[in-house]
CSV table of C-alpha atoms and ligand atoms in Angstrom, one decimal:
chain,number,residue,atom,x,y,z
W,1,MET,CA,-54.2,19.8,203.4
W,2,ASP,CA,-56.4,16.7,203.4
W,3,TYR,CA,-60.1,17.6,203.2
W,4,ILE,CA,-61.3,14.0,203.8
W,5,LYS,CA,-60.1,12.6,207.1
W,6,LEU,CA,-60.9,11.2,210.5
W,7,ARG,CA,-61.7,13.8,213.1
W,8,LYS,CA,-62.2,12.4,216.6
W,9,ASN,CA,-62.8,9.0,215.1
W,10,ASN,CA,-65.5,10.3,212.7
W,11,LEU,CA,-64.7,10.5,209.0
W,12,CYS,CA,-65.4,14.0,207.7
W,13,VAL,CA,-65.6,15.4,204.3
W,14,GLU,CA,-64.7,19.0,204.8
W,15,ASN,CA,-67.0,20.1,207.7
W,16,ILE,CA,-69.6,17.4,207.3
W,17,SER,CA,-69.5,14.0,209.0
W,18,ALA,CA,-69.9,11.3,206.4
W,19,LEU,CA,-72.2,9.4,208.7
W,20,SER,CA,-74.7,12.3,208.6
W,21,LEU,CA,-74.8,12.0,204.8
W,22,THR,CA,-75.9,8.3,205.1
W,23,LYS,CA,-79.1,9.6,206.7
W,24,LYS,CA,-79.8,11.6,203.6
W,25,TYR,CA,-78.5,9.5,200.7
W,26,LYS,CA,-78.9,5.9,200.0
W,27,THR,CA,-75.7,3.9,199.9
W,28,PRO,CA,-73.6,3.2,198.0
W,29,PHE,CA,-72.8,6.7,196.8
W,30,TYR,CA,-69.7,8.7,195.8
W,31,CYS,CA,-69.0,11.8,197.9
W,32,TYR,CA,-66.6,14.4,196.6
W,33,SER,CA,-64.8,17.4,198.4
W,34,LEU,CA,-64.8,20.5,196.3
W,35,SER,CA,-62.0,22.1,198.3
W,36,GLN,CA,-59.8,19.1,197.7
W,37,LEU,CA,-60.4,19.4,193.9
W,38,LYS,CA,-59.5,23.1,194.0
W,39,SER,CA,-56.4,22.4,196.1
W,40,ASN,CA,-55.2,19.7,193.7
W,41,PHE,CA,-55.8,21.8,190.7
W,42,ASP,CA,-54.0,24.8,192.2
W,43,ASN,CA,-51.1,22.6,193.5
W,44,PHE,CA,-50.7,21.2,190.0
W,45,SER,CA,-50.8,24.6,188.2
W,46,ASN,CA,-48.5,26.2,190.8
W,47,SER,CA,-46.0,23.5,190.5
W,48,PHE,CA,-45.5,24.1,186.8
W,49,LYS,CA,-46.0,27.9,187.1
W,50,SER,CA,-42.8,28.7,185.3
W,51,ALA,CA,-43.8,26.7,182.2
W,52,LYS,CA,-47.3,28.4,182.1
W,53,PRO,CA,-48.9,25.2,180.8
W,54,LEU,CA,-52.4,24.7,179.5
W,55,VAL,CA,-53.9,22.2,181.9
W,56,CYS,CA,-56.4,19.9,180.1
W,57,PHE,CA,-58.2,17.7,182.6
W,58,SER,CA,-58.5,14.2,181.4
W,59,VAL,CA,-62.3,13.8,181.2
W,60,LYS,CA,-62.2,10.0,181.0
W,61,CYS,CA,-61.2,9.8,184.6
W,62,ASN,CA,-64.2,11.6,185.8
W,63,SER,CA,-66.9,13.1,183.6
W,64,ASN,CA,-69.4,14.3,186.1
W,65,LEU,CA,-70.8,17.6,184.6
W,66,SER,CA,-70.7,19.5,188.0
W,67,ILE,CA,-67.1,18.4,188.5
W,68,LEU,CA,-66.2,19.6,185.0
W,69,LYS,CA,-68.0,22.9,185.5
W,70,GLU,CA,-66.0,23.5,188.7
W,71,LEU,CA,-62.7,22.7,186.9
W,72,LYS,CA,-63.7,25.1,184.2
W,73,LYS,CA,-64.1,27.8,186.8
W,74,MET,CA,-60.5,27.0,187.9
W,75,GLY,CA,-59.3,27.6,184.4
W,76,SER,CA,-59.0,24.0,183.3
W,77,GLY,CA,-59.2,22.8,179.7
W,78,ALA,CA,-60.1,19.2,178.7
W,79,ASP,CA,-58.5,16.2,177.2
W,80,VAL,CA,-61.3,14.2,175.5
W,81,VAL,CA,-61.3,10.8,173.9
W,82,SER,CA,-64.8,10.5,172.4
W,83,ALA,CA,-67.7,12.5,171.0
W,84,GLY,CA,-69.5,12.1,174.3
W,85,GLU,CA,-66.6,13.5,176.3
W,86,LEU,CA,-66.2,16.4,173.9
W,87,LEU,CA,-69.9,17.4,174.1
W,88,LYS,CA,-69.7,17.1,177.9
W,89,ALA,CA,-66.7,19.4,178.2
W,90,LEU,CA,-68.4,21.9,175.9
W,91,ARG,CA,-71.6,21.6,178.0
W,92,ALA,CA,-69.5,22.4,181.1
W,93,GLY,CA,-68.6,25.6,179.3
W,94,ILE,CA,-65.0,24.7,178.6
W,95,ASN,CA,-63.6,26.8,175.7
W,96,PRO,CA,-63.0,24.6,172.6
W,97,LYS,CA,-59.6,26.3,172.3
W,98,LYS,CA,-58.7,24.6,175.5
W,99,ILE,CA,-59.8,21.1,174.3
W,100,VAL,CA,-57.5,18.5,172.9
W,101,PHE,CA,-59.0,15.4,171.3
W,102,SER,CA,-57.0,12.2,171.9
W,103,GLY,CA,-57.5,8.5,171.2
W,104,VAL,CA,-56.4,5.7,168.9
W,105,GLY,CA,-59.7,5.0,167.2
W,106,LYS,CA,-61.6,8.2,166.3
W,107,THR,CA,-64.5,7.6,164.0
W,108,VAL,CA,-65.5,9.9,161.0
W,109,GLU,CA,-68.4,11.3,163.1
W,110,GLU,CA,-66.1,12.1,165.9
W,111,ILE,CA,-63.6,13.8,163.6
W,112,GLU,CA,-66.4,15.9,162.0
W,113,LEU,CA,-67.6,16.9,165.4
W,114,ALA,CA,-64.1,17.9,166.6
W,115,ILE,CA,-63.6,20.0,163.5
W,116,LYS,CA,-67.0,21.6,163.7
W,117,LYS,CA,-66.5,22.6,167.3
W,118,ARG,CA,-63.0,23.9,166.5
W,119,VAL,CA,-61.0,22.1,169.2
W,120,LEU,CA,-57.4,23.3,169.8
W,121,LEU,CA,-55.8,20.1,168.6
W,122,ILE,CA,-56.6,16.6,167.3
W,123,ASN,CA,-53.8,14.3,168.4
W,124,MET,CA,-53.5,11.7,165.7
W,125,GLU,CA,-52.1,8.2,166.2
W,126,SER,CA,-51.6,6.9,162.7
W,127,GLU,CA,-51.0,7.9,159.0
W,128,ASN,CA,-54.4,6.6,158.0
W,129,GLU,CA,-56.0,8.9,160.7
W,130,ALA,CA,-54.1,11.8,159.2
W,131,ILE,CA,-55.4,10.9,155.7
W,132,LEU,CA,-59.0,10.7,157.0
W,133,ILE,CA,-58.8,14.0,158.9
W,134,ASN,CA,-57.3,15.7,155.9
W,135,LYS,CA,-60.1,14.4,153.7
W,136,VAL,CA,-62.9,15.3,156.2
W,137,SER,CA,-61.4,18.8,156.7
W,138,GLY,CA,-61.3,19.3,152.9
W,139,LYS,CA,-65.0,18.4,152.6
W,140,MET,CA,-65.8,20.9,155.4
W,141,SER,CA,-63.5,23.5,153.8
W,142,LYS,CA,-61.5,23.8,157.0
W,143,THR,CA,-57.9,23.7,157.9
W,144,THR,CA,-57.5,21.5,161.0
W,145,SER,CA,-54.8,21.8,163.6
W,146,VAL,CA,-53.3,18.5,164.5
W,147,GLY,CA,-50.7,16.9,166.7
W,148,ILE,CA,-49.0,13.5,166.4
W,149,ARG,CA,-48.8,11.2,169.3
W,150,LEU,CA,-45.3,9.8,169.7
W,151,ASN,CA,-44.7,6.4,171.3
W,152,PRO,CA,-41.4,7.1,173.0
W,153,ASN,CA,-40.9,3.5,174.0
W,154,VAL,CA,-40.5,4.5,177.6
W,155,THR,CA,-42.4,2.5,180.2
W,156,GLY,CA,-43.7,4.1,183.3
W,157,LYS,CA,-43.0,1.3,185.8
W,158,THR,CA,-46.7,1.0,186.4
W,159,ASN,CA,-49.3,-1.7,186.1
W,160,LYS,CA,-49.1,-3.3,182.6
W,161,LYS,CA,-52.7,-2.7,182.0
W,162,ILE,CA,-52.3,1.1,182.4
W,163,SER,CA,-49.0,1.4,180.5
W,164,THR,CA,-49.3,3.1,177.1
W,165,GLY,CA,-45.8,4.2,176.2
W,166,SER,CA,-43.9,1.0,175.4
W,167,LYS,CA,-43.4,-0.2,171.8
W,168,GLU,CA,-45.6,-3.2,172.7
W,169,ASP,CA,-48.6,-0.9,173.2
W,170,LYS,CA,-51.1,0.2,170.6
W,171,PHE,CA,-50.6,3.9,171.2
W,172,GLY,CA,-48.9,6.5,169.1
W,173,LEU,CA,-46.1,6.2,166.4
W,174,ASN,CA,-42.5,5.2,166.9
W,175,LYS,CA,-39.8,7.8,166.3
W,176,ASN,CA,-39.2,6.6,162.7
W,177,ASP,CA,-42.9,6.5,161.7
W,178,PHE,CA,-43.4,9.9,163.5
W,179,THR,CA,-40.7,11.5,161.4
W,180,ILE,CA,-42.1,10.0,158.1
W,181,LEU,CA,-45.6,11.3,159.0
W,182,CYS,CA,-44.3,14.7,159.7
W,183,LYS,CA,-43.0,14.9,156.2
W,184,LYS,CA,-46.1,13.5,154.6
W,185,ILE,CA,-48.4,16.0,156.4
W,186,THR,CA,-46.7,18.9,154.7
W,187,LYS,CA,-48.4,17.6,151.6
W,188,MET,CA,-51.8,17.3,153.2
W,189,LYS,CA,-53.1,20.7,152.5
W,190,ASN,CA,-56.0,20.7,155.0
W,191,LEU,CA,-53.8,19.9,158.0
W,192,LYS,CA,-51.7,22.2,160.0
W,193,LEU,CA,-49.1,20.2,162.1
W,194,GLU,CA,-48.9,22.1,165.4
W,195,GLY,CA,-48.3,19.5,168.1
W,196,ILE,CA,-46.3,16.6,169.4
W,197,SER,CA,-48.0,14.6,172.1
W,198,VAL,CA,-47.0,11.8,174.4
W,199,HIS,CA,-48.8,9.9,177.2
W,200,ILE,CA,-46.8,6.9,178.5
W,201,GLY,CA,-49.3,5.5,181.0
W,202,SER,CA,-51.0,6.1,184.3
W,203,GLN,CA,-50.2,6.1,188.0
W,204,ILE,CA,-46.5,6.8,187.5
W,205,THR,CA,-44.8,7.7,190.8
W,206,SER,CA,-41.2,8.1,189.7
W,207,THR,CA,-39.9,11.2,187.8
W,208,LYS,CA,-37.4,9.1,185.8
W,209,PRO,CA,-39.7,8.0,183.0
W,210,PHE,CA,-40.9,11.5,182.5
W,211,LYS,CA,-37.3,12.7,182.3
W,212,LYS,CA,-36.6,10.0,179.7
W,213,VAL,CA,-39.6,11.1,177.6
W,214,LEU,CA,-38.4,14.8,177.6
W,215,ASN,CA,-35.0,13.6,176.3
W,216,VAL,CA,-36.7,11.6,173.6
W,217,ILE,CA,-38.8,14.6,172.5
W,218,ASN,CA,-35.7,16.9,172.5
W,219,LYS,CA,-33.8,14.6,170.2
W,220,LEU,CA,-36.8,14.2,167.9
W,221,ILE,CA,-37.3,18.0,167.7
W,222,ASN,CA,-33.7,18.5,166.9
W,223,LYS,CA,-33.9,15.9,164.2
W,224,THR,CA,-37.1,17.0,162.5
W,225,LYS,CA,-36.3,20.7,163.0
W,226,ILE,CA,-40.0,21.4,163.4
W,227,ASN,CA,-41.1,24.2,165.6
W,228,PHE,CA,-44.1,22.7,167.2
W,229,LYS,CA,-46.5,25.2,168.6
W,230,PHE,CA,-47.7,22.8,171.3
W,231,ILE,CA,-45.8,20.1,173.2
W,232,ASP,CA,-48.4,18.0,174.9
W,233,LEU,CA,-46.8,16.0,177.7
W,234,GLY,CA,-50.0,14.0,178.6
W,235,GLY,CA,-50.9,12.9,182.1
W,236,GLY,CA,-50.0,9.9,184.1
W,237,MET,CA,-48.9,11.6,187.4
W,238,GLY,CA,-49.3,9.1,190.2
W,239,ILE,CA,-50.7,9.5,193.7
W,240,SER,CA,-50.3,7.6,196.9
W,241,TYR,CA,-52.9,4.9,197.3
W,242,SER,CA,-51.2,2.9,200.0
W,243,ASN,CA,-48.5,3.5,202.6
W,244,LYS,CA,-46.1,1.7,200.2
W,245,GLU,CA,-46.6,4.0,197.3
W,246,LYS,CA,-45.5,7.6,197.3
W,247,GLU,CA,-46.9,10.4,195.3
W,248,LEU,CA,-45.0,11.6,192.3
W,249,ASN,CA,-42.5,14.4,193.1
W,250,LEU,CA,-44.2,17.1,191.1
W,251,SER,CA,-41.7,19.8,191.8
W,252,GLN,CA,-38.8,17.7,190.5
W,253,TYR,CA,-40.8,16.9,187.4
W,254,ALA,CA,-41.4,20.7,187.1
W,255,GLU,CA,-37.7,21.3,187.3
W,256,PHE,CA,-37.1,19.0,184.3
W,257,VAL,CA,-39.8,20.7,182.3
W,258,LYS,CA,-38.4,24.1,183.1
W,259,LYS,CA,-35.0,23.1,181.7
W,260,PHE,CA,-36.7,21.4,178.7
W,261,ILE,CA,-38.6,24.5,177.6
W,262,LYS,CA,-35.7,26.8,177.8
W,263,ASN,CA,-35.0,28.2,174.3
W,264,LYS,CA,-38.3,26.7,173.1
W,265,LYS,CA,-41.3,28.8,172.1
W,266,ALA,CA,-43.8,26.0,172.3
W,267,LYS,CA,-46.8,26.0,174.7
W,268,ILE,CA,-46.7,23.1,177.1
W,269,ILE,CA,-50.0,21.1,177.5
W,270,PHE,CA,-50.6,18.7,180.4
W,271,GLU,CA,-53.5,16.2,180.6
W,272,PRO,CA,-53.7,15.1,184.2
W,273,GLY,CA,-56.6,13.1,185.4
W,274,ARG,CA,-55.9,10.9,188.4
W,275,PHE,CA,-53.6,13.5,190.1
W,276,ILE,CA,-56.4,16.1,190.1
W,277,ALA,CA,-59.4,13.9,190.9
W,278,ALA,CA,-58.4,10.7,192.7
W,279,ASN,CA,-58.2,11.8,196.3
W,280,THR,CA,-61.3,14.1,196.0
W,281,SER,CA,-63.8,11.3,196.6
W,282,ILE,CA,-64.8,8.3,198.7
W,283,LEU,CA,-67.3,5.6,198.0
W,284,ILE,CA,-69.6,5.3,201.0
W,285,SER,CA,-71.0,1.8,201.5
W,286,LYS,CA,-73.0,-0.1,204.1
W,287,ILE,CA,-72.0,-3.4,205.6
W,288,ILE,CA,-74.8,-5.9,204.7
W,289,TYR,CA,-73.3,-9.0,206.3
W,290,ILE,CA,-70.3,-10.1,208.2
W,291,LYS,CA,-69.6,-13.7,207.4
W,292,LYS,CA,-67.0,-15.9,209.2
W,293,SER,CA,-65.7,-18.7,207.1
W,294,ASN,CA,-62.4,-20.6,206.8
W,295,ASN,CA,-60.4,-18.3,209.1
W,296,LYS,CA,-61.7,-15.2,207.3
W,297,ASN,CA,-64.1,-12.5,208.2
W,298,TYR,CA,-65.8,-11.5,205.0
W,299,ILE,CA,-67.2,-8.0,205.2
W,300,ILE,CA,-69.9,-7.9,202.6
W,301,LEU,CA,-70.7,-4.4,201.3
W,302,ASP,CA,-73.6,-3.0,199.3
W,303,ALA,CA,-71.0,-1.6,196.9
W,304,GLY,CA,-69.7,-4.0,194.2
W,305,MET,CA,-67.2,-4.2,191.4
W,306,ASN,CA,-69.8,-2.6,189.1
W,307,ASP,CA,-69.6,0.6,191.3
W,308,LEU,CA,-65.8,0.6,191.6
W,309,MET,CA,-64.0,-1.6,189.1
W,310,ARG,CA,-60.4,-0.7,189.8
W,311,PRO,CA,-59.6,-3.5,192.3
W,312,ALA,CA,-61.0,-6.2,190.1
W,313,LEU,CA,-59.6,-4.8,186.8
W,314,TYR,CA,-56.1,-3.6,187.9
W,315,ASN,CA,-55.6,-5.2,191.3
W,316,ALA,CA,-55.7,-1.6,192.6
W,317,HIS,CA,-55.3,-0.9,196.2
W,318,HIS,CA,-57.9,1.4,197.9
W,319,LYS,CA,-57.8,1.8,201.6
W,320,ILE,CA,-61.0,1.3,203.4
W,321,ILE,CA,-61.9,3.2,206.6
W,322,PRO,CA,-64.9,3.0,208.9
W,323,LEU,CA,-67.1,6.1,209.1
W,324,LYS,CA,-67.0,5.8,212.8
W,325,LYS,CA,-63.8,4.3,214.2
W,326,ASN,CA,-64.0,2.0,217.1
W,327,SER,CA,-61.2,1.7,219.7
W,328,ARG,CA,-61.6,-2.1,219.6
W,329,SER,CA,-60.7,-4.2,216.6
W,330,ILE,CA,-61.7,-7.2,214.7
W,331,ILE,CA,-58.5,-9.4,214.8
W,332,GLY,CA,-57.7,-11.7,212.0
W,333,ASN,CA,-58.0,-11.9,208.2
W,334,ILE,CA,-60.5,-9.4,206.8
W,335,GLU,CA,-61.8,-9.4,203.3
W,336,PHE,CA,-64.0,-6.7,202.0
W,337,VAL,CA,-66.2,-8.0,199.2
W,338,GLY,CA,-69.2,-6.9,197.2
W,339,PRO,CA,-72.5,-8.6,196.4
W,340,ILE,CA,-71.8,-9.4,192.8
W,341,CYS,CA,-71.7,-13.0,191.5
W,342,GLU,CA,-68.0,-13.0,190.7
W,343,SER,CA,-65.0,-14.0,192.7
W,344,SER,CA,-63.1,-10.9,191.5
W,345,ASP,CA,-65.8,-8.7,193.3
W,346,LYS,CA,-63.3,-8.2,196.1
W,347,PHE,CA,-62.0,-4.8,197.2
W,348,LEU,CA,-59.3,-5.5,199.8
W,349,SER,CA,-57.8,-8.1,202.1
W,350,GLN,CA,-56.0,-7.0,205.3
W,351,ARG,CA,-55.2,-8.0,208.8
W,352,ASN,CA,-57.4,-6.5,211.5
W,353,PHE,CA,-59.9,-3.7,211.2
W,354,SER,CA,-61.8,-1.4,213.5
W,355,LYS,CA,-64.7,-3.3,215.2
W,356,VAL,CA,-67.7,-2.9,212.9
W,357,ARG,CA,-71.2,-4.5,212.9
W,358,GLU,CA,-73.7,-5.2,210.2
W,359,GLY,CA,-75.5,-2.0,209.3
W,360,ASP,CA,-72.3,0.1,209.9
W,361,TYR,CA,-70.7,2.1,207.1
W,362,VAL,CA,-67.3,2.3,205.5
W,363,ALA,CA,-65.6,4.5,203.0
W,364,ILE,CA,-63.5,3.2,200.1
W,365,THR,CA,-60.9,5.9,199.6
W,366,ASN,CA,-59.2,7.7,196.7
W,367,VAL,CA,-62.0,6.8,194.2
W,368,GLY,CA,-62.4,10.2,192.4
W,369,ALA,CA,-60.6,9.0,189.3
W,370,TYR,CA,-61.6,6.0,187.3
W,371,GLY,CA,-64.3,5.3,189.9
W,372,ILE,CA,-67.8,6.3,188.7
W,373,SER,CA,-66.5,6.7,185.1
W,374,LEU,CA,-65.9,2.9,184.9
W,375,ALA,CA,-69.1,1.9,186.6
W,376,SER,CA,-71.5,-0.4,184.9
W,377,ASN,CA,-75.0,-1.9,185.3
W,378,TYR,CA,-73.6,-5.4,185.7
W,379,ASN,CA,-76.0,-7.6,187.7
W,380,THR,CA,-78.7,-5.0,186.7
W,381,ARG,CA,-77.6,-2.7,189.4
W,382,PRO,CA,-78.2,1.1,189.0
W,383,ILE,CA,-75.4,3.5,188.7
W,384,VAL,CA,-75.0,5.1,192.1
W,385,ALA,CA,-75.5,8.7,193.1
W,386,GLU,CA,-72.7,11.4,193.4
W,387,ILE,CA,-72.7,14.0,196.2
W,388,LEU,CA,-70.5,17.1,196.3
W,389,VAL,CA,-69.4,18.7,199.6
W,390,ASN,CA,-68.3,22.3,199.8
W,391,GLY,CA,-67.5,23.4,203.4
W,392,SER,CA,-70.6,22.7,205.4
W,393,LYS,CA,-72.9,22.3,202.4
W,394,HIS,CA,-73.6,19.2,200.4
W,395,LYS,CA,-75.6,18.7,197.2
W,396,LEU,CA,-76.6,15.9,194.9
W,397,ILE,CA,-74.6,16.2,191.6
W,398,LYS,CA,-75.9,13.1,190.0
W,399,LYS,CA,-79.0,11.1,190.9
W,400,ARG,CA,-78.9,7.4,191.5
W,401,GLN,CA,-80.2,5.7,188.4
W,402,SER,CA,-83.8,4.4,188.9
W,403,LEU,CA,-84.5,0.7,188.8
W,404,GLU,CA,-87.4,1.5,186.5
W,405,SER,CA,-85.0,2.9,183.9
W,406,LEU,CA,-83.0,-0.4,184.0
W,407,ILE,CA,-85.8,-2.9,183.5
W,408,ASN,CA,-87.4,-1.6,180.3
W,409,ASN,CA,-85.2,-3.4,177.8
O,1,PLP,C1,-56.0,8.6,180.3
O,1,PLP,C2,-55.2,9.7,179.6
O,1,PLP,C3,-54.7,10.8,180.4
O,1,PLP,C4,-54.9,10.9,181.9
O,1,PLP,O1,-54.1,9.9,182.6
O,1,PLP,P1,-54.0,10.1,184.1
O,1,PLP,O2,-53.1,8.9,184.5
O,1,PLP,O3,-55.3,10.0,184.7
O,1,PLP,O4,-53.3,11.4,184.4
O,1,PLP,C5,-54.1,11.8,179.7
O,1,PLP,N1,-53.9,11.7,178.3
O,1,PLP,C6,-54.3,10.6,177.6
O,1,PLP,C7,-54.1,10.6,176.1
O,1,PLP,C8,-55.0,9.6,178.2
O,1,PLP,O5,-55.4,8.6,177.5
């Protein structure tokens, strides 16, 4: 079920009309549906039920503390890539034994923190990182559970900027280097090699690359003869942003995983981000001006690329819908843009749109993942507020940054 949708031409988030929220909160703001978040998490867990995986939500896609607390209640762990994300996951109450620490450039301080907090696994990406973690662990008189990230040289047929699994990408170790490091680790006495991890990219909508990765891992396990305690399959599951794209077939992926873990004792870990969070949120924005120029109708919003960077950064497509749909339309070329002084501050071009006027509101959809977490203060604009809707209730889960806090340095 879709919890954010038009009902009788009014956009509703669960039982609340989005328009009524604009009377209470200053635009632009992010608005989430808690029921959608729950439904996505349950859908994900149920799809992979037979594998009984540990689901570690990828905190970088949305690190709002209230969202993390809700996910914790659902049983989620966390995949973190910085000290800040680790502390936030812990603050949300997530058990460190459900936290994996990933990332290609962990600092000494971050490694110390991860060891001190006793996270489940540190997924390493190079031999030098292994040497450093071994040294730090020794100093702290600890044995650290680690995984190695494999670069399987499989691309996810996704935007180049969000691909991470090809041999051209900076992530992980190729099969050869992986095997060599496995051997070397046996001599590093403060490390316990427990995991193999992969993550080939984001917004992958075909099951084929995932199947390929499982084959690569299988071969590697047979070759190294290591009984990994954890097999971390990463995230990357794609959703449908436009009518052209279809959501990843999760049950088919689950079938592959089911076959893959037969005769294996390893615990499967997933690190989904986008699949859990993307369609839980809209960015509600007010139309400041409508400007006609050169056969185009520019609809100038109060939201800009600093509030939602994905269109500018990845050419990402986010559907825009009016909070109140008109039976009449604006005919012609429409371009939704923001107020920022950059030509790339553009959200969407399309033919025709529901008739709207200056002062009306629109929602940019599917922005729950890599939306607010990529926001910046560019143009000295405050980070916007976040609202959570649950049934007929709504609450502020993050205040809009004050202008005062921005102008002091
Ligand atoms: C970003 C990231 C994820 C989450 O990716 P999604 O496409 O949002 O599912 C998972 N694991 C690692 C290591 C990542 O860097």
